[in-house]
């Protein structure tokens, strides 16, 4: 697949046709209002498509379609083995259409084409395949109530599941929710972020091609405060599962409280600490990984290791090494297969991210690398990989999620101070520590208040492990078998034997 050159990808991009209307009841439809919005590419500023701007009436139609499909059992009543077969076919279609999906993702949200192919497409297909493989191997339970009774504990699908997702990994974030939801028999309504609607629409079309019945997988495109809010407040949605900012995550809890107390799952923001202890034997290796932990995906990562907490004894060396890596990871054309850093998602976000350079200076941090806009002549949204040094943990660049390629380096005196600073945040998504000592590793892992703790690595990942946050980073877990807990209800059926 990677045999394509940048010129090949550009030629394919020029010929690409995008799906741009909502997908309801197995068909592409305009928004009831006829309204659309522009999908603009951050690669070069070109308009890719006019996308349906859905609102409450469209959401009502999508939810009604999902409800009908759920009630008549066209998907839920199939055996787990049958659902498995269809979802495996879907995963295979994602793979065979991988180049088109990857190219669409790159054009729509700016990530390098090599990452879109090797990470986004692969992980999305793998996620659907993994939950497909799991669903016919999970047993229900009988409780140990004694000989006179049988108390069965069974799992049932929630019903109509809404998924509201962000733009940084549009397909993967959707797959983490849709795969366990569909495998367990729910009908779904997906609302992609308005910055990245296009792959969701193609996925829905492929789902029907794979054999997922019409009405089981619906997509409403549109804005958060209209389409997203309508899903959150809908009286006939049984659960809403959200990935995005903590601020909007809190709104979804309010929507549930104001409507039908639907189940809410939240995967929210982070300001994750990455601790390098001075005694660690491979400081350069740790520094290089730390650079990847903030610069990968243009820093648009909920788990980004955005606060690097370093013991003073190795501080200078670590910053030098990271600045050297930054110099080799300058933004490039996302359609060039050798590019490692692409474009930020859009102009608004780019301006917000660059605003943190001023905040860093005003608060007294120094700029050890980057800090400028890049590739201005392209018409796209590019920012240099940036390192803020001598950051104190109360500065804005240490407290607020930047969601761009900007690292805050916080020097500390010792391991004890490092642990304290690491936990001094409202977030709790990921954390890491670099140490050769097994005792220190375990102690840190226990102390760090985060859903994922990495020791001598960062962002190690597999679909088999849970993903989610402590504190204001969220509620519940995506991935792994634990994700089924979110998309199923437990039912106790008690039978008195005569
Ligand atoms: P966002 O919260 O602005 O938007 C996420 C989704 O919510 C979008 O679909 C958006 O349209 C919708 N939305 C926005 N306002 C809404 C409203 N008032 N009512 C209902 N829906 C609304 O987030 P974003 O900018 O798209 O993504 C970046 C954020 O996502 C970061 O905070 C990042 O940390 C987080 N994120 C978290 C994870 C995780 O798994 N924890 C993964 C990826 C991204």
Short mmCIF file of C-alpha atoms and ligand atoms in Angstrom, two decimals:
data_model
loop_
_atom_site.label_atom_id
_atom_site.label_comp_id
_atom_site.label_asym_id
_atom_site.label_seq_id
_atom_site.Cartn_x
_atom_site.Cartn_y
_atom_site.Cartn_z
CA UNK A 1 0.00 0.00 0.00
CA UNK A 2 2.84 2.36 0.86
CA UNK A 3 4.23 1.99 -2.63
CA UNK A 4 2.25 5.14 -3.55
CA UNK A 5 4.18 8.39 -3.85
CA UNK A 6 2.94 11.80 -2.76
CA UNK A 7 2.02 12.51 -6.40
CA UNK A 8 -0.06 9.30 -6.53
CA UNK A 9 -1.95 10.25 -3.39
CA UNK A 10 -2.58 13.77 -4.69
CA UNK A 11 -3.94 12.38 -7.95
CA UNK A 12 -6.22 10.02 -6.03
CA UNK A 13 -7.31 12.87 -3.76
CA UNK A 14 -8.37 14.94 -6.76
CA UNK A 15 -10.53 12.07 -8.04
CA UNK A 16 -12.09 11.11 -4.70
CA UNK A 17 -15.87 11.31 -4.29
CA UNK A 18 -17.17 11.88 -0.76
CA UNK A 19 -20.45 10.81 0.81
CA UNK A 20 -21.86 14.02 2.29
CA UNK A 21 -25.45 13.34 3.38
CA UNK A 22 -26.75 11.82 6.61
CA UNK A 23 -27.21 8.03 6.63
CA UNK A 24 -30.61 7.06 8.04
CA UNK A 25 -32.47 3.77 7.64
CA UNK A 26 -29.88 2.47 5.18
CA UNK A 27 -30.03 5.48 2.83
CA UNK A 28 -28.22 8.76 2.33
CA UNK A 29 -30.59 11.67 3.01
CA UNK A 30 -30.38 15.45 3.14
CA UNK A 31 -31.00 17.27 6.38
CA UNK A 32 -34.72 18.05 6.74
CA UNK A 33 -33.83 21.76 6.70
CA UNK A 34 -31.70 21.33 3.56
CA UNK A 35 -28.88 23.07 5.43
CA UNK A 36 -25.25 22.10 4.83
CA UNK A 37 -21.83 23.12 6.11
CA UNK A 38 -18.42 23.03 4.43
CA UNK A 39 -15.93 20.27 5.16
CA UNK A 40 -12.64 22.09 4.69
CA UNK A 41 -9.33 20.28 4.40
CA UNK A 42 -6.61 21.45 6.81
CA UNK A 43 -4.07 20.02 4.34
CA UNK A 44 -4.44 23.00 1.98
CA UNK A 45 -7.68 24.78 2.85
CA UNK A 46 -9.71 23.31 -0.01
CA UNK A 47 -13.43 22.62 0.42
CA UNK A 48 -13.96 18.86 0.21
CA UNK A 49 -17.73 18.65 0.45
CA UNK A 50 -20.94 20.32 1.58
CA UNK A 51 -22.12 18.14 4.44
CA UNK A 52 -25.70 17.79 5.74
CA UNK A 53 -26.18 19.96 8.84
CA UNK A 54 -28.53 17.75 10.85
CA UNK A 55 -30.64 19.07 13.69
CA UNK A 56 -33.37 17.78 16.01
CA UNK A 57 -35.73 16.52 13.32
CA UNK A 58 -32.96 14.53 11.65
CA UNK A 59 -31.93 13.08 14.98
CA UNK A 60 -35.58 12.12 15.60
CA UNK A 61 -35.64 10.28 12.28
CA UNK A 62 -32.38 8.49 12.95
CA UNK A 63 -33.44 7.46 16.46
CA UNK A 64 -36.84 6.27 15.16
CA UNK A 65 -35.06 4.20 12.52
CA UNK A 66 -32.73 2.69 15.12
CA UNK A 67 -35.68 2.00 17.44
CA UNK A 68 -37.68 0.22 14.72
CA UNK A 69 -34.67 -1.92 13.87
CA UNK A 70 -34.17 -2.79 17.50
CA UNK A 71 -37.80 -3.60 18.25
CA UNK A 72 -38.37 -5.87 15.25
CA UNK A 73 -35.22 -7.81 16.12
CA UNK A 74 -33.66 -7.71 12.65
CA UNK A 75 -30.21 -7.52 14.25
CA UNK A 76 -30.60 -8.09 18.01
CA UNK A 77 -32.44 -11.41 17.49
CA UNK A 78 -29.75 -12.91 15.31
CA UNK A 79 -27.51 -15.40 17.07
CA UNK A 80 -24.17 -14.08 18.31
CA UNK A 81 -22.48 -16.31 15.73
CA UNK A 82 -24.48 -14.65 12.93
CA UNK A 83 -23.63 -11.17 14.18
CA UNK A 84 -20.01 -12.28 14.33
CA UNK A 85 -20.05 -13.37 10.69
CA UNK A 86 -21.47 -10.04 9.51
CA UNK A 87 -19.12 -7.93 11.65
CA UNK A 88 -16.13 -9.91 10.39
CA UNK A 89 -17.27 -9.18 6.84
CA UNK A 90 -17.52 -5.50 7.79
CA UNK A 91 -13.97 -5.55 9.17
CA UNK A 92 -12.78 -7.09 5.92
CA UNK A 93 -14.54 -4.40 3.86
CA UNK A 94 -12.81 -1.73 5.95
CA UNK A 95 -9.49 -3.36 5.08
CA UNK A 96 -10.20 -3.70 1.38
CA UNK A 97 -11.37 -0.07 1.20
CA UNK A 98 -8.50 1.01 3.43
CA UNK A 99 -6.74 3.28 0.97
CA UNK A 100 -9.87 5.29 0.28
CA UNK A 101 -10.74 5.53 3.98
CA UNK A 102 -7.19 6.55 4.91
CA UNK A 103 -7.05 9.19 2.20
CA UNK A 104 -10.43 10.58 3.26
CA UNK A 105 -9.28 10.77 6.88
CA UNK A 106 -6.04 12.53 5.94
CA UNK A 107 -7.78 15.08 3.75
CA UNK A 108 -10.53 15.69 6.29
CA UNK A 109 -8.46 16.10 9.48
CA UNK A 110 -4.83 16.42 8.42
CA UNK A 111 -3.00 13.39 9.78
CA UNK A 112 -0.13 11.84 7.76
CA UNK A 113 -1.33 9.30 5.20
CA UNK A 114 1.11 6.66 6.51
CA UNK A 115 -0.45 6.89 9.98
CA UNK A 116 -3.99 6.89 8.56
CA UNK A 117 -3.22 3.64 6.75
CA UNK A 118 -1.10 1.81 9.28
CA UNK A 119 -2.90 2.96 12.43
CA UNK A 120 -6.41 4.29 11.80
CA UNK A 121 -7.60 1.84 9.16
CA UNK A 122 -5.86 -1.13 10.73
CA UNK A 123 -7.08 -0.43 14.28
CA UNK A 124 -10.64 0.25 13.10
CA UNK A 125 -10.88 -3.04 11.20
CA UNK A 126 -9.19 -4.89 14.04
CA UNK A 127 -11.61 -3.44 16.58
CA UNK A 128 -14.69 -4.67 14.70
CA UNK A 129 -13.05 -8.08 14.17
CA UNK A 130 -12.07 -8.40 17.83
CA UNK A 131 -15.57 -7.72 19.20
CA UNK A 132 -17.05 -9.94 16.50
CA UNK A 133 -14.76 -12.76 17.61
CA UNK A 134 -15.60 -12.17 21.26
CA UNK A 135 -19.39 -12.07 21.11
CA UNK A 136 -20.06 -15.78 20.62
CA UNK A 137 -17.66 -16.76 23.39
CA UNK A 138 -19.22 -14.93 26.30
CA UNK A 139 -21.47 -16.92 28.64
CA UNK A 140 -24.18 -15.71 30.97
CA UNK A 141 -24.32 -16.75 34.65
CA UNK A 142 -26.42 -18.73 37.10
CA UNK A 143 -26.19 -17.46 40.67
CA UNK A 144 -25.44 -19.89 43.55
CA UNK A 145 -28.89 -19.48 45.15
CA UNK A 146 -29.49 -23.11 46.16
CA UNK A 147 -31.48 -26.09 44.90
CA UNK A 148 -34.97 -24.58 45.12
CA UNK A 149 -34.31 -21.78 42.69
CA UNK A 150 -32.61 -20.87 39.49
CA UNK A 151 -31.45 -17.27 39.30
CA UNK A 152 -30.12 -16.46 35.84
CA UNK A 153 -28.04 -13.38 35.21
CA UNK A 154 -28.22 -12.52 31.52
CA UNK A 155 -26.95 -9.63 29.46
CA UNK A 156 -29.25 -7.79 27.11
CA UNK A 157 -28.46 -4.98 24.68
CA UNK A 158 -29.36 -1.47 25.88
CA UNK A 159 -31.46 -0.69 22.80
CA UNK A 160 -30.73 2.53 20.92
CA UNK A 161 -27.15 3.63 21.51
CA UNK A 162 -25.84 7.06 20.49
CA UNK A 163 -22.13 7.66 19.97
CA UNK A 164 -20.75 11.20 19.80
CA UNK A 165 -17.09 11.33 18.84
CA UNK A 166 -14.22 13.78 18.23
CA UNK A 167 -12.04 14.44 15.18
CA UNK A 168 -8.59 13.26 16.23
CA UNK A 169 -9.11 9.57 15.38
CA UNK A 170 -12.54 9.73 13.76
CA UNK A 171 -12.82 6.08 12.72
CA UNK A 172 -11.09 4.53 15.73
CA UNK A 173 -13.06 6.52 18.30
CA UNK A 174 -16.28 5.51 16.55
CA UNK A 175 -15.18 1.86 16.31
CA UNK A 176 -14.34 1.63 20.02
CA UNK A 177 -18.01 2.37 20.73
CA UNK A 178 -19.82 0.89 17.76
CA UNK A 179 -18.05 -2.47 17.70
CA UNK A 180 -19.07 -3.63 21.21
CA UNK A 181 -22.47 -1.92 20.85
CA UNK A 182 -23.28 -3.65 17.56
CA UNK A 183 -21.77 -6.99 18.59
CA UNK A 184 -24.08 -7.07 21.59
CA UNK A 185 -27.16 -6.39 19.45
CA UNK A 186 -27.83 -2.67 19.84
CA UNK A 187 -28.89 -0.27 17.11
CA UNK A 188 -26.69 2.83 16.87
CA UNK A 189 -26.77 6.47 15.87
CA UNK A 190 -23.29 7.92 15.33
CA UNK A 191 -22.58 11.64 15.34
CA UNK A 192 -19.09 12.36 14.06
CA UNK A 193 -17.38 15.65 14.87
CA UNK A 194 -18.29 18.39 12.40
CA UNK A 195 -14.58 18.70 11.52
CA UNK A 196 -14.39 15.06 10.35
CA UNK A 197 -17.72 13.69 9.09
CA UNK A 198 -16.62 11.93 5.93
CA UNK A 199 -15.24 8.53 6.98
CA UNK A 200 -18.22 7.91 9.28
CA UNK A 201 -20.57 8.15 6.29
CA UNK A 202 -18.49 5.74 4.24
CA UNK A 203 -18.29 3.29 7.16
CA UNK A 204 -22.08 3.26 7.48
CA UNK A 205 -22.41 2.45 3.79
CA UNK A 206 -19.87 -0.36 4.08
CA UNK A 207 -21.72 -1.72 7.12
CA UNK A 208 -24.88 -2.21 5.05
CA UNK A 209 -22.81 -3.77 2.25
CA UNK A 210 -21.41 -6.23 4.82
CA UNK A 211 -24.92 -7.26 5.84
CA UNK A 212 -25.73 -5.10 8.86
CA UNK A 213 -29.47 -4.54 8.36
CA UNK A 214 -30.75 -1.12 7.36
CA UNK A 215 -31.58 1.09 10.33
CA UNK A 216 -29.09 -0.59 12.66
CA UNK A 217 -26.22 1.82 11.91
CA UNK A 218 -27.26 5.44 11.33
CA UNK A 219 -25.08 8.54 11.01
CA UNK A 220 -26.21 12.11 11.69
CA UNK A 221 -23.70 14.74 10.64
CA UNK A 222 -23.77 18.22 12.11
CA UNK A 223 -22.75 20.42 14.97
CA UNK A 224 -22.48 19.65 18.67
CA UNK A 225 -24.93 22.20 20.06
CA UNK A 226 -27.60 21.06 17.56
CA UNK A 227 -27.28 17.40 16.51
CA UNK A 228 -25.10 16.37 19.49
CA UNK A 229 -27.37 18.03 22.03
CA UNK A 230 -30.49 16.55 20.42
CA UNK A 231 -29.04 13.05 20.89
CA UNK A 232 -28.06 13.83 24.50
CA UNK A 233 -31.58 15.05 25.32
CA UNK A 234 -33.50 12.45 23.30
CA UNK A 235 -36.14 10.56 25.28
CA UNK A 236 -35.78 7.41 23.18
CA UNK A 237 -31.98 7.02 23.29
CA UNK A 238 -31.05 4.43 25.91
CA UNK A 239 -27.39 5.33 26.24
CA UNK A 240 -25.07 8.03 24.94
CA UNK A 241 -21.36 7.33 24.72
CA UNK A 242 -19.12 10.30 24.20
CA UNK A 243 -15.48 10.96 23.46
CA UNK A 244 -14.34 14.56 23.50
CA UNK A 245 -13.55 17.41 25.84
CA UNK A 246 -14.30 17.34 29.55
CA UNK A 247 -16.38 20.49 29.15
CA UNK A 248 -18.77 18.83 26.67
CA UNK A 249 -18.66 15.54 28.60
CA UNK A 250 -20.18 17.38 31.56
CA UNK A 251 -22.98 18.62 29.30
CA UNK A 252 -23.88 15.04 28.39
CA UNK A 253 -24.40 14.22 32.07
CA UNK A 254 -26.70 17.23 32.30
CA UNK A 255 -28.60 16.20 29.16
CA UNK A 256 -29.19 12.75 30.66
CA UNK A 257 -30.46 14.30 33.90
CA UNK A 258 -32.76 16.67 32.00
CA UNK A 259 -34.24 13.88 29.88
CA UNK A 260 -34.62 10.13 30.44
CA UNK A 261 -31.59 9.33 32.63
CA UNK A 262 -30.01 7.52 29.72
CA UNK A 263 -26.74 5.71 30.46
CA UNK A 264 -23.72 7.96 29.91
CA UNK A 265 -20.15 6.90 29.12
CA UNK A 266 -17.44 9.54 28.85
CA UNK A 267 -13.92 9.49 27.47
CA UNK A 268 -12.66 13.00 28.03
CA UNK A 269 -9.51 15.09 28.08
CA UNK A 270 -6.13 14.68 29.70
CA UNK A 271 -2.95 16.45 30.75
CA UNK A 272 -0.92 13.35 31.25
CA UNK A 273 2.33 13.31 33.24
CA UNK A 274 5.39 11.51 31.91
CA UNK A 275 8.00 11.17 34.67
CA UNK A 276 11.68 10.61 33.85
CA UNK A 277 13.73 9.75 36.94
CA UNK A 278 17.41 10.73 36.86
CA UNK A 279 18.63 7.23 37.70
CA UNK A 280 17.04 5.64 34.62
CA UNK A 281 19.67 3.85 32.50
CA UNK A 282 18.55 5.03 29.04
CA UNK A 283 17.79 8.74 29.33
CA UNK A 284 18.10 9.34 25.58
CA UNK A 285 15.66 6.50 24.85
CA UNK A 286 13.18 7.90 27.38
CA UNK A 287 13.53 11.37 25.87
CA UNK A 288 12.93 10.09 22.34
CA UNK A 289 9.79 8.24 23.44
CA UNK A 290 8.66 11.36 25.33
CA UNK A 291 8.95 13.32 22.08
CA UNK A 292 6.81 10.74 20.27
CA UNK A 293 4.29 10.85 23.14
CA UNK A 294 3.57 14.52 22.42
CA UNK A 295 4.29 14.91 18.70
CA UNK A 296 2.47 11.82 17.36
CA UNK A 297 -0.83 12.74 15.64
CA UNK A 298 0.23 16.43 15.85
CA UNK A 299 -0.27 16.19 19.61
CA UNK A 300 -4.01 15.78 19.04
CA UNK A 301 -4.09 12.89 21.49
CA UNK A 302 -6.17 12.61 24.62
CA UNK A 303 -3.35 10.54 26.15
CA UNK A 304 -0.54 12.85 24.94
CA UNK A 305 2.33 12.93 27.44
CA UNK A 306 1.98 16.70 27.59
CA UNK A 307 3.60 17.30 30.99
CA UNK A 308 7.15 15.96 31.07
CA UNK A 309 8.29 15.85 34.68
CA UNK A 310 12.06 15.44 34.84
CA UNK A 311 14.55 15.21 37.68
CA UNK A 312 16.94 18.15 37.49
CA UNK A 313 20.02 15.91 37.20
CA UNK A 314 18.99 14.95 33.64
CA UNK A 315 16.76 17.88 32.74
CA UNK A 316 19.14 19.64 30.34
CA UNK A 317 20.04 16.46 28.49
CA UNK A 318 16.39 15.45 28.09
CA UNK A 319 15.35 18.84 26.71
CA UNK A 320 18.28 18.83 24.24
CA UNK A 321 17.34 15.39 22.99
CA UNK A 322 13.65 16.27 22.56
CA UNK A 323 14.52 19.50 20.75
CA UNK A 324 16.71 17.42 18.40
CA UNK A 325 13.79 15.06 17.69
CA UNK A 326 11.51 18.07 17.12
CA UNK A 327 13.91 19.34 14.47
CA UNK A 328 13.50 16.09 12.53
CA UNK A 329 9.69 16.03 12.85
CA UNK A 330 8.78 19.31 11.19
CA UNK A 331 5.32 19.37 9.59
CA UNK A 332 5.18 18.16 6.00
CA UNK A 333 2.66 17.40 3.28
CA UNK A 334 0.27 14.87 4.88
CA UNK A 335 -0.04 13.07 1.53
CA UNK A 336 3.68 12.40 1.40
CA UNK A 337 4.24 8.88 2.80
CA UNK A 338 7.41 9.99 4.61
CA UNK A 339 5.69 12.80 6.55
CA UNK A 340 5.54 12.20 10.29
CA UNK A 341 3.70 15.35 11.33
CA UNK A 342 0.71 16.59 9.37
CA UNK A 343 -1.78 19.44 9.77
CA UNK A 344 -3.88 20.39 12.79
CA UNK A 345 -7.58 19.86 12.28
CA UNK A 346 -8.68 23.37 11.32
CA UNK A 347 -7.94 27.08 11.49
CA UNK A 348 -9.83 27.70 14.74
CA UNK A 349 -7.95 24.96 16.53
CA UNK A 350 -4.61 26.09 15.06
CA UNK A 351 -5.10 29.61 16.41
CA UNK A 352 -6.11 28.25 19.81
CA UNK A 353 -3.00 26.04 19.97
CA UNK A 354 -0.67 28.87 18.92
CA UNK A 355 -2.23 31.04 21.64
CA UNK A 356 -0.48 28.82 24.19
CA UNK A 357 2.91 30.10 22.99
CA UNK A 358 1.98 33.57 24.25
CA UNK A 359 0.55 32.06 27.45
CA UNK A 360 3.84 30.20 28.06
CA UNK A 361 5.90 33.39 27.59
CA UNK A 362 3.58 35.50 29.75
CA UNK A 363 3.72 32.94 32.57
CA UNK A 364 7.54 32.81 32.50
CA UNK A 365 8.33 29.58 30.62
CA UNK A 366 11.05 29.49 27.98
CA UNK A 367 10.67 28.17 24.41
CA UNK A 368 13.25 25.44 23.77
CA UNK A 369 11.92 24.49 20.32
CA UNK A 370 9.29 25.58 17.80
CA UNK A 371 6.50 27.96 18.73
CA UNK A 372 5.65 29.09 15.20
CA UNK A 373 3.17 28.35 12.48
CA UNK A 374 4.65 26.33 9.58
CA UNK A 375 4.04 25.74 5.85
CA UNK A 376 1.96 28.93 5.60
CA UNK A 377 2.27 28.90 1.80
CA UNK A 378 0.30 25.62 1.67
CA UNK A 379 -2.93 27.29 2.81
CA UNK A 380 -3.19 24.56 5.48
CA UNK A 381 -2.96 24.41 9.29
CA UNK A 382 0.57 23.53 10.41
CA UNK A 383 2.36 24.17 13.70
CA UNK A 384 5.98 23.40 14.59
CA UNK A 385 6.65 20.79 17.27
CA UNK A 386 7.14 22.97 20.33
CA UNK A 387 8.87 22.52 23.69
CA UNK A 388 8.16 24.84 26.63
CA UNK A 389 10.91 24.57 29.23
CA UNK A 390 11.16 25.55 32.91
CA UNK A 391 7.41 25.24 33.28
CA UNK A 392 5.83 25.38 36.73
CA UNK A 393 2.82 23.15 37.28
CA UNK A 394 0.53 26.10 37.94
CA UNK A 395 1.16 27.74 34.55
CA UNK A 396 -1.59 27.57 31.92
CA UNK A 397 0.54 25.34 29.67
CA UNK A 398 0.73 22.82 32.52
CA UNK A 399 -2.93 22.93 33.51
CA UNK A 400 -4.90 23.25 30.28
CA UNK A 401 -5.17 20.65 27.56
CA UNK A 402 -3.50 22.16 24.46
CA UNK A 403 -4.29 19.25 22.11
CA UNK A 404 -1.43 20.22 19.81
CA UNK A 405 2.29 19.39 19.41
CA UNK A 406 3.37 21.33 22.50
CA UNK A 407 5.26 19.84 25.42
CA UNK A 408 5.60 21.41 28.86
CA UNK A 409 8.80 20.37 30.66
CA UNK A 410 8.59 20.65 34.45
CA UNK A 411 11.91 20.16 36.32
CA UNK A 412 11.65 18.63 39.83
CA UNK A 413 14.10 17.88 42.66
CA UNK A 414 13.31 14.23 43.33
CA UNK A 415 10.93 11.31 42.80
CA UNK A 416 8.68 12.37 45.63
CA UNK A 417 8.10 15.81 44.13
CA UNK A 418 7.64 14.17 40.70
CA UNK A 419 4.78 12.01 41.98
CA UNK A 420 3.13 14.98 43.68
CA UNK A 421 3.31 17.14 40.56
CA UNK A 422 2.12 14.23 38.39
CA UNK A 423 -1.12 13.90 40.35
CA UNK A 424 -1.68 17.64 40.69
CA UNK A 425 -4.19 17.90 37.82
CA UNK A 426 -7.95 17.61 37.40
CA UNK A 427 -7.36 14.91 34.77
CA UNK A 428 -6.45 11.23 35.15
CA UNK A 429 -6.22 9.59 31.74
CA UNK A 430 -2.64 8.35 31.28
CA UNK A 431 0.67 8.61 33.14
CA UNK A 432 4.17 7.18 32.73
CA UNK A 433 7.33 6.63 34.72
CA UNK A 434 10.83 5.70 33.57
CA UNK A 435 12.84 3.69 36.10
CA UNK A 436 15.03 0.57 36.29
CA UNK A 437 13.89 -0.24 39.80
CA UNK A 438 10.96 -2.64 40.09
CA UNK A 439 9.97 -1.27 43.50
CA UNK A 440 9.90 2.30 42.25
CA UNK A 441 7.91 1.17 39.20
CA UNK A 442 5.22 -0.50 41.33
CA UNK A 443 5.08 2.32 43.86
CA UNK A 444 4.65 4.91 41.12
CA UNK A 445 2.07 2.82 39.32
CA UNK A 446 0.03 2.63 42.53
CA UNK A 447 0.44 6.31 43.32
CA UNK A 448 -0.43 7.69 39.90
CA UNK A 449 -4.16 8.44 39.59
CA UNK A 450 -4.72 7.50 35.96
CA UNK A 451 -6.57 4.88 33.94
CA UNK A 452 -3.44 3.85 32.03
CA UNK A 453 0.02 3.83 33.63
CA UNK A 454 3.02 3.10 31.40
CA UNK A 455 6.36 1.96 32.81
CA UNK A 456 9.37 2.49 30.52
CA UNK A 457 7.11 3.05 27.51
CA UNK A 458 4.33 5.38 26.40
CA UNK A 459 1.00 4.78 24.69
CA UNK A 460 1.53 1.03 24.58
CA UNK A 461 -1.73 -0.18 23.14
CA UNK A 462 -3.85 -3.20 22.39
CA UNK A 463 -7.58 -3.67 21.91
CA UNK A 464 -7.51 -6.24 24.74
CA UNK A 465 -6.87 -3.67 27.50
CA UNK A 466 -9.36 -1.16 28.94
CA UNK A 467 -8.98 2.51 28.05
CA UNK A 468 -10.39 5.42 30.01
CA UNK A 469 -9.82 7.90 32.75
CA UNK A 470 -9.91 8.68 36.45
CA UNK A 471 -11.14 12.04 37.75
CA UNK A 472 -12.34 14.47 35.04
CA UNK A 473 -10.96 12.31 32.24
CA UNK A 474 -14.15 10.33 32.11
CA UNK A 475 -16.52 7.62 33.26
CA UNK A 476 -16.34 4.01 32.10
CA UNK A 477 -13.92 2.24 29.81
CA UNK A 478 -13.63 1.66 26.07
CA UNK A 479 -11.86 -1.39 24.59
CA UNK A 480 -11.41 -4.88 26.07
CA UNK A 481 -14.25 -7.15 27.23
CA UNK A 482 -15.07 -4.54 29.90
CA UNK A 483 -16.58 -2.32 27.18
CA UNK A 484 -19.53 -4.74 26.94
CA UNK A 485 -20.59 -3.51 30.39
CA UNK A 486 -21.51 -0.16 28.86
CA UNK A 487 -23.68 -1.50 26.05
CA UNK A 488 -25.59 -4.16 27.96
CA UNK A 489 -28.03 -4.30 30.85
CA UNK A 490 -27.76 -7.09 33.42
CA UNK A 491 -31.05 -8.91 33.98
CA UNK A 492 -31.79 -11.26 36.85
CA UNK A 493 -34.51 -13.85 36.13
CA UNK A 494 -35.45 -15.74 39.27
CA UNK A 495 -37.27 -19.03 38.83
CA UNK A 496 -38.79 -20.80 41.85
CA UNK A 497 -38.74 -24.56 41.25
CA UNK A 498 -41.67 -26.68 42.31
P1 LIG B 1 -15.46 18.36 21.67
O1 LIG B 1 -15.84 18.02 23.05
O2 LIG B 1 -15.49 19.78 21.26
O3 LIG B 1 -16.39 17.60 20.62
C1 LIG B 1 -16.58 16.21 20.68
C2 LIG B 1 -17.93 15.88 20.09
O4 LIG B 1 -18.95 16.49 20.87
C3 LIG B 1 -18.13 16.38 18.66
O5 LIG B 1 -18.86 15.43 17.93
C4 LIG B 1 -18.93 17.65 18.86
O6 LIG B 1 -19.74 17.98 17.74
C5 LIG B 1 -19.78 17.30 20.06
N1 LIG B 1 -20.23 18.48 20.81
C6 LIG B 1 -19.58 19.67 20.93
N2 LIG B 1 -20.32 20.52 21.67
C7 LIG B 1 -21.45 19.87 22.01
C8 LIG B 1 -22.62 20.24 22.75
N3 LIG B 1 -22.77 21.45 23.27
N4 LIG B 1 -23.57 19.28 22.92
C9 LIG B 1 -23.44 18.06 22.38
N5 LIG B 1 -22.39 17.68 21.65
C10 LIG B 1 -21.39 18.56 21.47
O7 LIG B 1 -14.03 17.70 21.46
P2 LIG B 1 -13.11 17.74 20.16
O8 LIG B 1 -12.53 19.12 20.06
O9 LIG B 1 -13.83 17.19 19.00
O10 LIG B 1 -11.97 16.70 20.56
C11 LIG B 1 -10.94 17.01 21.41
C12 LIG B 1 -11.20 16.52 22.81
O11 LIG B 1 -11.49 15.11 22.79
C13 LIG B 1 -10.00 16.66 23.71
O12 LIG B 1 -10.40 17.18 24.96
C14 LIG B 1 -9.50 15.23 23.86
O13 LIG B 1 -8.77 14.98 25.01
C15 LIG B 1 -10.76 14.45 23.81
N6 LIG B 1 -10.50 13.04 23.46
C16 LIG B 1 -10.60 12.09 24.44
C17 LIG B 1 -10.34 10.76 24.16
C18 LIG B 1 -10.46 9.69 25.23
O14 LIG B 1 -10.62 8.53 24.85
N7 LIG B 1 -10.41 10.02 26.49
C19 LIG B 1 -9.98 10.38 22.87
C20 LIG B 1 -9.88 11.37 21.89
C21 LIG B 1 -10.15 12.70 22.20
#
